[in-house]
Amino acid sequence: QLLDPPECGNGFVEDGEECDCGTIAECASEGGECCNTCTLTAGSQCSNGLCCRKCRFEPKGVLCREAVNDCDIAENCTGNSSQCSPNIHKMDGYSCDNKQGICFGGRCKTRDRQCKYIWGEKVTAADRYCYEKLNIEGTEKGNCGRDKDSWIQCNKQDVLCGYLLCSNISSVPRLGELDGEITSSILQFGKVYNCSGGHVKLDEETDLGYVENGTPCGPNMVCLEHRCLPTEAFNFSTCPGTTDSQICSGHGVCSNEIKCVCDRFWGGDDCSFRIKDDIYFDKDAINKGVVSTNIIIGAIAGTILVLALVLGITGWGYKQIPQGDYVKKPGEADSFYSDMPPGVSTNSASSSKKRSNGLSHSWSERIPDTKHISDICENGRPRSNSWQGNIGGNRKKVRGKRFRPRSNSTETLSPAKSPSSSTGSIASSRKYPYPMPPLPDEEKKANRQSARVCVPLL
């Protein structure tokens, strides 16, 4: 197919094409806004790829492929391509799995990992005693390979590189096909040892029933073709800047391509010089920084909003309280109520104190109570209500008390007559739209019981 002439829409960028996002449906789902008929749209650098985001190349250093195990190497974007760097891994010989294994072919090799890989996660490698006891015998239950119809005995130093022995294996392997039967041995040497294995074939030449090449078999020793050899025998290649004590100047790892992959802030073929400018970017770190900034801005805005609501509610509540209307604690003199004028107390006996000018402080004492005044004059004629107005229909109810309508007099209580008043005028401080009734002088006070005019008989 690659030898066929270029065809736009097949998903491959071929000669004469800047991009190819695939069919119309594929382009609609990804890359269509960046690529139009295999040509990049205006301002676009790319249309797809692990290092292409919103039609632009990802910055250098952005992670595009994570490491999958201890022996893998994470790949980053280069900053000038939409494709992630080629998949690479650590050079063979690196230690892994807390120094229990060795990297070989991009995988961490241990007998325990191999047992789990073939038989299941609950399976573990058999005890070393199983290998030393069985593989040295050269039988079906323990050997270092097969020579035609006979089993090969393992040398004492090679027993850990022969037949793979595990504990508590299942009856069916997770992969491949079981060739023959599962071998199982129970050994007792102070305690019980379960030593089981089986020949699992992937093909005619590959038998997973033996310990893999690259599996450690001792300090600085590695298995190779059923033999336990020192690591020097593998002739592991070295990267630039590697000595007996460090690899890649101590600031990177050596890849299977025999190239140094430098740590952040370090560069060069041997990772020996420090990069002054931070040209590497971490997408996760960038996103975390944006999220942190948004959280701070949101917290400040939320605080301002809460303060505004508190101040607004407080101001509204303050406006709802009429000026001068408040209630003192019970028992205090001159208690005020919302419907009583300032300087005037209730009609209780305890609050009917006398003013300094001799006038009564009680509102009820200044207005005659009609309940105690007879409606019949001494001469037998009914009293006239001419100065009182319409008492029956227009009385204003205030706090359960019934008051007579005010007269049209504009006389008010001066500061001299009301030392307790702060304004000097009750009429001016009241909420009522009409003036206060005139205060009786000494003469009117003496004759207030006969304030009503008796109409003489004709």
Coordinates of C-alpha atoms in Angstrom, one line a residue:
Q1 CA 0.0 0.0 0.0
L2 CA 2.9 2.4 0.7
L3 CA 4.0 1.8 -2.9
D4 CA 0.7 3.1 -4.2
P5 CA 0.4 6.7 -5.2
P6 CA -0.4 9.2 -2.4
E7 CA -4.1 9.3 -1.5
C8 CA -5.6 12.0 0.7
G9 CA -7.8 10.6 3.4
N10 CA -5.9 7.3 4.2
G11 CA -4.5 8.6 7.5
F12 CA -0.9 8.6 6.3
V13 CA 1.1 11.7 5.6
E14 CA 2.6 11.0 2.2
D15 CA 4.6 13.0 -0.4
G16 CA 3.0 16.2 -1.2
E17 CA 0.8 16.2 1.9
E18 CA 1.2 18.4 5.0
C19 CA -1.3 16.4 7.0
D20 CA -3.8 13.6 6.7
C21 CA -6.5 13.3 9.4
G22 CA -8.2 10.4 7.6
T23 CA -11.7 10.1 6.3
I24 CA -14.3 12.8 6.7
A25 CA -15.7 11.1 9.8
E26 CA -12.2 10.7 11.3
C27 CA -11.3 14.3 10.6
A28 CA -14.6 15.5 12.2
S29 CA -13.6 13.8 15.4
E30 CA -10.0 14.8 15.5
G31 CA -7.8 17.1 13.4
G32 CA -10.4 18.5 11.1
E33 CA -10.0 22.1 12.4
C34 CA -6.3 21.9 11.7
C35 CA -6.2 20.0 8.4
N36 CA -8.3 20.6 5.3
T37 CA -7.9 18.2 2.3
C38 CA -4.4 17.2 3.5
T39 CA -3.3 20.9 3.9
L40 CA -2.7 22.6 7.2
T41 CA -5.2 25.4 7.9
A42 CA -3.9 29.0 8.4
G43 CA -1.7 29.3 11.6
S44 CA -1.7 25.5 12.2
Q45 CA 1.5 23.5 12.8
C46 CA 0.0 20.1 13.0
S47 CA -3.3 18.2 13.0
N48 CA -2.7 15.1 15.1
G49 CA -0.1 13.3 17.2
L50 CA 0.8 12.9 20.8
C51 CA 2.7 16.2 20.7
C52 CA 0.0 18.2 18.9
R53 CA -2.5 20.3 20.8
K54 CA -4.9 22.7 19.3
C55 CA -3.1 22.7 16.0
R56 CA 0.2 23.7 17.7
F57 CA 3.3 21.7 18.7
E58 CA 3.6 21.0 22.4
P59 CA 6.6 22.7 24.1
K60 CA 9.8 20.8 24.5
G61 CA 9.8 18.6 27.6
V62 CA 6.1 17.9 27.8
L63 CA 5.5 14.3 28.7
C64 CA 4.0 12.3 25.9
R65 CA 4.6 8.7 26.9
E66 CA 5.0 7.5 30.5
A67 CA 7.4 4.8 31.6
V68 CA 5.5 1.5 32.1
N69 CA 8.1 -0.2 34.5
D70 CA 11.4 0.3 36.2
C71 CA 13.3 -0.5 33.0
D72 CA 11.4 1.8 30.7
I73 CA 12.2 5.5 30.0
A74 CA 9.5 8.2 29.7
E75 CA 9.4 10.1 26.4
N76 CA 8.9 13.8 26.0
C77 CA 8.0 16.1 23.1
T78 CA 10.8 17.8 21.2
G79 CA 9.0 21.0 20.6
N80 CA 9.4 20.8 16.8
S81 CA 7.3 17.8 15.9
S82 CA 3.8 16.5 16.5
Q83 CA 5.0 13.0 17.1
C84 CA 6.3 11.6 20.4
S85 CA 9.9 10.6 20.6
P86 CA 10.6 6.9 19.7
N87 CA 9.9 4.4 22.4
I88 CA 13.2 3.5 24.2
H89 CA 14.1 1.7 27.4
K90 CA 17.1 1.5 29.7
M91 CA 20.2 -0.3 28.6
D92 CA 20.5 -4.0 29.8
G93 CA 22.2 -4.4 33.1
Y94 CA 20.4 -1.8 35.2
S95 CA 19.1 -3.0 38.5
C96 CA 15.4 -2.9 39.2
D97 CA 12.7 -4.1 41.6
N98 CA 14.6 -2.8 44.7
K99 CA 17.8 -4.4 43.3
Q100 CA 16.1 -7.8 43.2
G101 CA 16.1 -7.9 39.4
I102 CA 18.0 -6.7 36.3
C103 CA 16.7 -4.9 33.3
F104 CA 17.0 -7.0 30.2
G105 CA 15.2 -6.1 26.9
G106 CA 13.2 -3.4 28.6
R107 CA 11.8 -5.7 31.3
C108 CA 12.7 -6.3 34.9
K109 CA 13.7 -10.0 35.2
T110 CA 13.2 -12.0 38.4
R111 CA 12.1 -15.6 38.9
D112 CA 9.2 -14.4 41.0
R113 CA 8.0 -12.1 38.2
Q114 CA 8.2 -14.9 35.7
C115 CA 6.2 -17.3 37.9
K116 CA 3.4 -14.6 38.2
Y117 CA 3.6 -13.8 34.5
I118 CA 3.0 -17.5 33.5
W119 CA 0.8 -18.9 36.3
G120 CA -1.0 -15.9 38.0
E121 CA -0.5 -13.2 40.5
K122 CA -0.9 -15.4 43.5
V123 CA 2.0 -17.6 42.5
T124 CA 5.5 -17.1 43.9
A125 CA 8.9 -18.5 43.0
A126 CA 9.9 -21.6 44.8
D127 CA 12.4 -21.6 47.6
R128 CA 16.1 -21.7 46.6
Y129 CA 16.3 -25.2 48.2
C130 CA 13.9 -26.5 45.4
Y131 CA 16.4 -25.4 42.7
E132 CA 19.4 -26.8 44.5
K133 CA 17.7 -30.1 45.2
L134 CA 15.9 -30.8 41.9
N135 CA 17.7 -29.1 39.0
I136 CA 20.9 -30.8 39.9
E137 CA 19.2 -34.2 39.4
G138 CA 18.6 -33.9 35.7
T139 CA 15.0 -35.3 35.6
E140 CA 11.7 -34.2 34.3
K141 CA 11.1 -32.4 37.6
G142 CA 14.4 -30.5 37.5
N143 CA 17.0 -30.0 34.8
C144 CA 19.0 -27.4 32.7
G145 CA 17.5 -28.3 29.4
R146 CA 17.0 -31.3 27.1
D147 CA 19.4 -33.1 24.8
K148 CA 17.2 -35.1 22.4
D149 CA 15.5 -37.7 24.7
S150 CA 17.5 -37.0 27.9
W151 CA 17.5 -34.3 30.5
I152 CA 20.6 -32.3 31.2
Q153 CA 21.8 -31.9 34.8
C154 CA 22.6 -28.5 36.0
N155 CA 26.0 -27.6 37.4
K156 CA 25.8 -26.5 41.0
Q157 CA 26.5 -22.9 40.1
D158 CA 23.8 -22.9 37.4
V159 CA 20.9 -24.4 39.3
L160 CA 19.1 -21.0 39.5
C161 CA 19.1 -20.7 35.7
G162 CA 17.5 -24.1 34.9
Y163 CA 13.9 -25.4 35.2
L164 CA 11.6 -22.7 36.6
L165 CA 10.1 -23.9 39.9
C166 CA 7.2 -22.1 41.5
S167 CA 4.9 -22.6 44.5
N168 CA 1.1 -23.2 44.3
I169 CA 0.8 -22.9 40.6
S170 CA -2.6 -23.3 38.8
S171 CA -3.5 -26.1 36.5
V172 CA -3.6 -24.0 33.4
P173 CA -1.0 -21.3 32.4
R174 CA -2.1 -17.8 31.6
L175 CA -0.5 -17.9 28.2
G176 CA 0.9 -20.4 25.8
E177 CA 0.1 -24.1 25.9
L178 CA 1.2 -26.7 28.5
D179 CA 3.4 -29.3 27.0
G180 CA 3.1 -32.4 29.1
E181 CA 2.0 -32.4 32.7
I182 CA 2.7 -30.2 35.6
T183 CA 5.5 -31.5 37.8
S184 CA 5.1 -31.1 41.5
S185 CA 7.4 -32.1 44.4
I186 CA 7.0 -31.8 48.1
L187 CA 10.3 -31.6 49.9
Q188 CA 10.8 -31.7 53.6
F189 CA 13.9 -30.3 55.2
G190 CA 12.9 -28.8 58.5
K191 CA 9.8 -27.5 56.7
V192 CA 7.6 -28.3 53.7
Y193 CA 8.6 -26.9 50.3
N194 CA 6.2 -26.8 47.3
C195 CA 8.2 -27.1 44.1
S196 CA 6.1 -27.1 40.9
G197 CA 6.7 -26.4 37.2
G198 CA 5.7 -27.1 33.7
H199 CA 6.8 -26.7 30.1
V200 CA 4.8 -23.9 28.5
K201 CA 5.3 -23.4 24.8
L202 CA 4.7 -20.3 22.8
D203 CA 6.1 -21.9 19.7
E204 CA 8.4 -24.8 18.8
E205 CA 11.5 -23.0 20.0
T206 CA 10.3 -21.0 22.9
D207 CA 9.7 -22.8 26.2
L208 CA 8.7 -20.5 29.1
G209 CA 9.2 -23.3 31.5
Y210 CA 12.9 -22.3 32.0
V211 CA 14.4 -19.3 33.8
E212 CA 14.7 -16.4 31.3
N213 CA 18.0 -14.9 30.1
G214 CA 18.9 -11.8 32.0
T215 CA 17.5 -13.1 35.3
P216 CA 19.9 -12.5 38.2
C217 CA 21.4 -15.6 39.8
G218 CA 23.7 -14.0 42.3
P219 CA 25.6 -10.8 43.1
N220 CA 26.7 -9.4 39.7
M221 CA 25.7 -12.7 38.1
V222 CA 23.1 -13.1 35.3
C223 CA 21.5 -16.1 33.6
L224 CA 22.3 -16.7 29.9
E225 CA 21.3 -20.0 28.2
H226 CA 20.9 -21.9 31.4
R227 CA 24.2 -20.7 32.7
C228 CA 25.0 -18.3 35.5
L229 CA 27.6 -15.8 34.3
P230 CA 29.2 -12.6 35.6
T231 CA 27.7 -9.4 34.2
E232 CA 31.1 -8.6 32.6
A233 CA 30.5 -11.4 30.2
F234 CA 27.5 -9.6 28.7
N235 CA 29.8 -6.8 27.5
F236 CA 27.2 -4.2 28.3
S237 CA 27.7 -1.1 26.2
T238 CA 28.4 2.2 27.9
C239 CA 27.1 5.7 27.2
P240 CA 29.3 8.9 27.1
G241 CA 30.2 10.2 30.6
T242 CA 30.1 6.7 32.2
T243 CA 32.7 5.6 34.7
D244 CA 32.8 2.9 37.3
S245 CA 30.9 5.0 39.8
Q246 CA 28.4 6.8 37.6
I247 CA 26.5 6.7 34.3
C248 CA 26.0 9.7 32.0
S249 CA 27.9 12.0 34.4
G250 CA 25.4 11.1 37.1
H251 CA 22.7 13.2 35.5
G252 CA 20.9 10.8 33.2
V253 CA 20.3 7.2 32.1
C254 CA 21.8 5.2 29.3
S255 CA 19.2 4.0 26.8
N256 CA 19.2 0.9 24.6
E257 CA 20.3 3.2 21.8
I258 CA 23.5 3.8 23.8
K259 CA 22.6 7.5 24.2
C260 CA 22.2 9.5 27.4
V261 CA 18.8 10.6 28.4
C262 CA 19.5 13.6 30.6
D263 CA 17.6 14.6 33.7
R264 CA 15.8 17.9 33.8
F265 CA 18.1 21.0 33.8
W266 CA 21.0 18.9 32.4
G267 CA 22.1 18.6 28.8
G268 CA 24.8 17.5 26.4
D269 CA 25.7 14.1 25.0
D270 CA 27.0 13.1 28.4
C271 CA 24.6 15.2 30.6
S272 CA 27.6 17.1 32.0
F273 CA 26.5 20.7 31.8
R274 CA 23.6 22.4 33.5
I275 CA 20.9 24.2 31.5
K276 CA 20.5 27.7 32.9
D277 CA 17.1 28.5 31.3
D278 CA 14.2 26.2 32.1
I279 CA 13.2 25.1 28.6
Y280 CA 11.5 22.0 29.8
F281 CA 7.9 22.1 30.6
D282 CA 5.7 19.7 32.5
K283 CA 2.1 19.7 31.3
D284 CA 0.9 18.5 34.7
A285 CA 2.8 21.2 36.5
I286 CA 1.5 23.9 34.2
N287 CA -2.1 22.6 34.7
K288 CA -1.5 22.5 38.5
G289 CA -0.3 26.1 38.4
V290 CA -3.3 27.3 36.5
V291 CA -5.6 25.5 38.9
S292 CA -3.8 27.0 41.9
T293 CA -4.1 30.5 40.4
N294 CA -7.8 29.9 39.8
I295 CA -8.3 28.7 43.4
I296 CA -6.7 31.9 44.8
I297 CA -8.7 34.2 42.5
G298 CA -11.9 32.3 43.4
A299 CA -11.1 32.6 47.1
I300 CA -10.5 36.4 46.9
A301 CA -13.7 36.9 44.9
G302 CA -15.7 34.8 47.3
T303 CA -14.4 36.7 50.3
I304 CA -15.3 40.0 48.7
L305 CA -18.8 38.7 47.8
V306 CA -19.4 37.6 51.4
L307 CA -18.3 40.9 52.8
A308 CA -20.5 42.8 50.4
L309 CA -23.5 40.6 51.4
V310 CA -22.8 41.1 55.1
L311 CA -22.4 44.9 54.7
G312 CA -25.5 45.1 52.5
I313 CA -27.7 43.1 54.9
T314 CA -26.4 45.2 57.9
G315 CA -27.1 48.4 56.1
W316 CA -30.6 47.3 55.0
G317 CA -31.4 46.2 58.6
Y318 CA -30.2 49.6 60.0
K319 CA -32.5 51.5 57.6
Q320 CA -35.4 49.4 58.8
I321 CA -35.0 50.7 62.4
P322 CA -36.9 54.0 62.8
Q323 CA -34.7 56.7 64.3
G324 CA -35.4 57.3 68.0
D325 CA -37.5 54.2 68.4
Y326 CA -36.0 51.7 70.7
V327 CA -36.9 49.8 73.9
K328 CA -34.9 50.0 77.1
K329 CA -34.6 47.2 79.6
P330 CA -37.7 46.6 81.8
G331 CA -37.6 48.7 84.9
E332 CA -35.6 51.6 83.4
A333 CA -37.1 55.0 83.5
D334 CA -38.5 56.7 80.4
S335 CA -38.9 53.5 78.4
F336 CA -39.6 54.3 74.8
Y337 CA -41.9 52.5 72.4
S338 CA -42.3 52.8 68.7
D339 CA -45.7 54.5 68.9
M340 CA -44.9 56.9 71.8
P341 CA -43.2 60.3 71.3
P342 CA -39.7 60.9 72.7
G343 CA -39.8 62.2 76.2
V344 CA -43.2 60.6 77.0
S345 CA -43.5 57.5 79.0
T346 CA -46.2 54.8 79.2
N347 CA -49.2 55.2 81.4
S348 CA -47.9 53.0 84.2
A349 CA -47.8 54.1 87.8
S350 CA -44.1 53.6 88.0
S351 CA -43.4 55.9 85.1
S352 CA -45.7 58.8 86.1
K353 CA -42.9 60.9 87.4
K354 CA -43.3 64.6 87.6
R355 CA -41.2 67.0 85.5
S356 CA -39.2 69.8 86.9
N357 CA -41.9 72.3 85.9
G358 CA -44.5 70.4 87.9
L359 CA -46.3 69.1 84.8
S360 CA -47.2 65.5 84.7
H361 CA -44.8 63.2 82.7
S362 CA -47.7 60.8 81.9
W363 CA -49.4 61.2 78.6
S364 CA -52.7 60.1 80.1
E365 CA -52.6 62.9 82.6
R366 CA -52.4 65.5 79.9
I367 CA -55.4 64.2 78.0
P368 CA -58.6 63.7 80.0
D369 CA -59.9 60.1 80.1
T370 CA -63.5 60.2 79.0
K371 CA -64.3 57.2 81.1
H372 CA -64.1 59.3 84.2
I373 CA -66.0 62.4 82.9
S374 CA -69.8 62.5 83.0
D375 CA -71.6 63.4 79.8
I376 CA -74.2 65.3 81.8
C377 CA -73.6 68.9 83.1
E378 CA -74.7 69.9 86.5
N379 CA -77.7 71.7 85.1
G380 CA -78.8 68.4 83.5
R381 CA -77.8 69.3 79.9
P382 CA -75.6 67.1 77.9
R383 CA -72.0 68.2 77.4
S384 CA -70.8 69.4 74.1
N385 CA -68.0 67.6 72.2
S386 CA -67.3 70.5 69.9
W387 CA -63.6 70.9 70.7
Q388 CA -62.9 67.1 70.7
G389 CA -63.8 66.4 67.1
N390 CA -65.2 63.0 66.1
I391 CA -64.2 60.9 69.0
G392 CA -66.1 57.7 68.0
G393 CA -64.9 57.2 64.4
N394 CA -61.4 58.6 64.0
R395 CA -59.5 57.5 67.0
K396 CA -55.9 56.2 66.3
K397 CA -55.0 53.0 68.0
V398 CA -51.5 53.0 69.5
R399 CA -50.1 50.1 71.6
G400 CA -53.6 49.3 72.8
K401 CA -54.3 52.8 74.1
R402 CA -57.0 55.0 72.6
F403 CA -56.1 58.7 72.2
R404 CA -58.3 61.6 71.2
P405 CA -57.5 63.4 67.9
R406 CA -55.1 66.3 68.1
S407 CA -56.2 69.9 68.0
N408 CA -54.9 72.3 65.3
S409 CA -52.8 74.1 67.8
T410 CA -49.2 74.5 66.9
E411 CA -48.1 75.0 70.5
T412 CA -45.2 72.6 71.3
L413 CA -43.2 71.7 74.4
S414 CA -40.2 73.9 74.6
P415 CA -36.8 72.8 75.9
A416 CA -37.5 74.7 79.1
K417 CA -40.7 72.7 79.7
S418 CA -39.1 69.4 78.6
P419 CA -35.6 69.0 79.9
S420 CA -35.6 65.3 78.9
S421 CA -36.2 66.1 75.3
S422 CA -33.1 66.3 73.1
T423 CA -34.8 68.1 70.2
G424 CA -36.7 70.7 72.2
S425 CA -40.0 70.0 70.4
I426 CA -42.1 66.9 70.8
A427 CA -44.2 67.8 67.8
S428 CA -41.1 68.1 65.6
S429 CA -39.7 64.7 66.8
R430 CA -42.9 62.7 66.5
K431 CA -43.9 60.6 63.5
Y432 CA -47.5 62.0 63.6
P433 CA -48.4 64.5 60.9
Y434 CA -50.4 66.7 63.3
P435 CA -49.2 68.8 66.2
M436 CA -49.4 68.0 69.9
P437 CA -52.3 69.2 72.0
P438 CA -51.6 72.4 74.0
L439 CA -50.3 71.8 77.5
P440 CA -52.8 73.2 80.1
D441 CA -51.6 76.0 82.2
E442 CA -52.2 76.2 85.9
E443 CA -55.6 77.7 85.5
K444 CA -56.7 75.2 82.9
K445 CA -55.2 72.4 84.9
A446 CA -57.3 73.4 87.9
N447 CA -60.5 73.5 85.8
R448 CA -59.7 70.5 83.4
Q449 CA -62.6 68.5 84.8
S450 CA -65.0 71.1 83.4
A451 CA -63.2 71.5 80.1
R452 CA -66.2 70.5 78.1
V453 CA -68.7 73.3 77.5
C454 CA -72.1 72.9 78.9
V455 CA -74.8 74.1 76.5
P456 CA -77.4 76.1 78.4
L457 CA -81.1 75.3 78.0
L458 CA -83.1 77.5 75.7

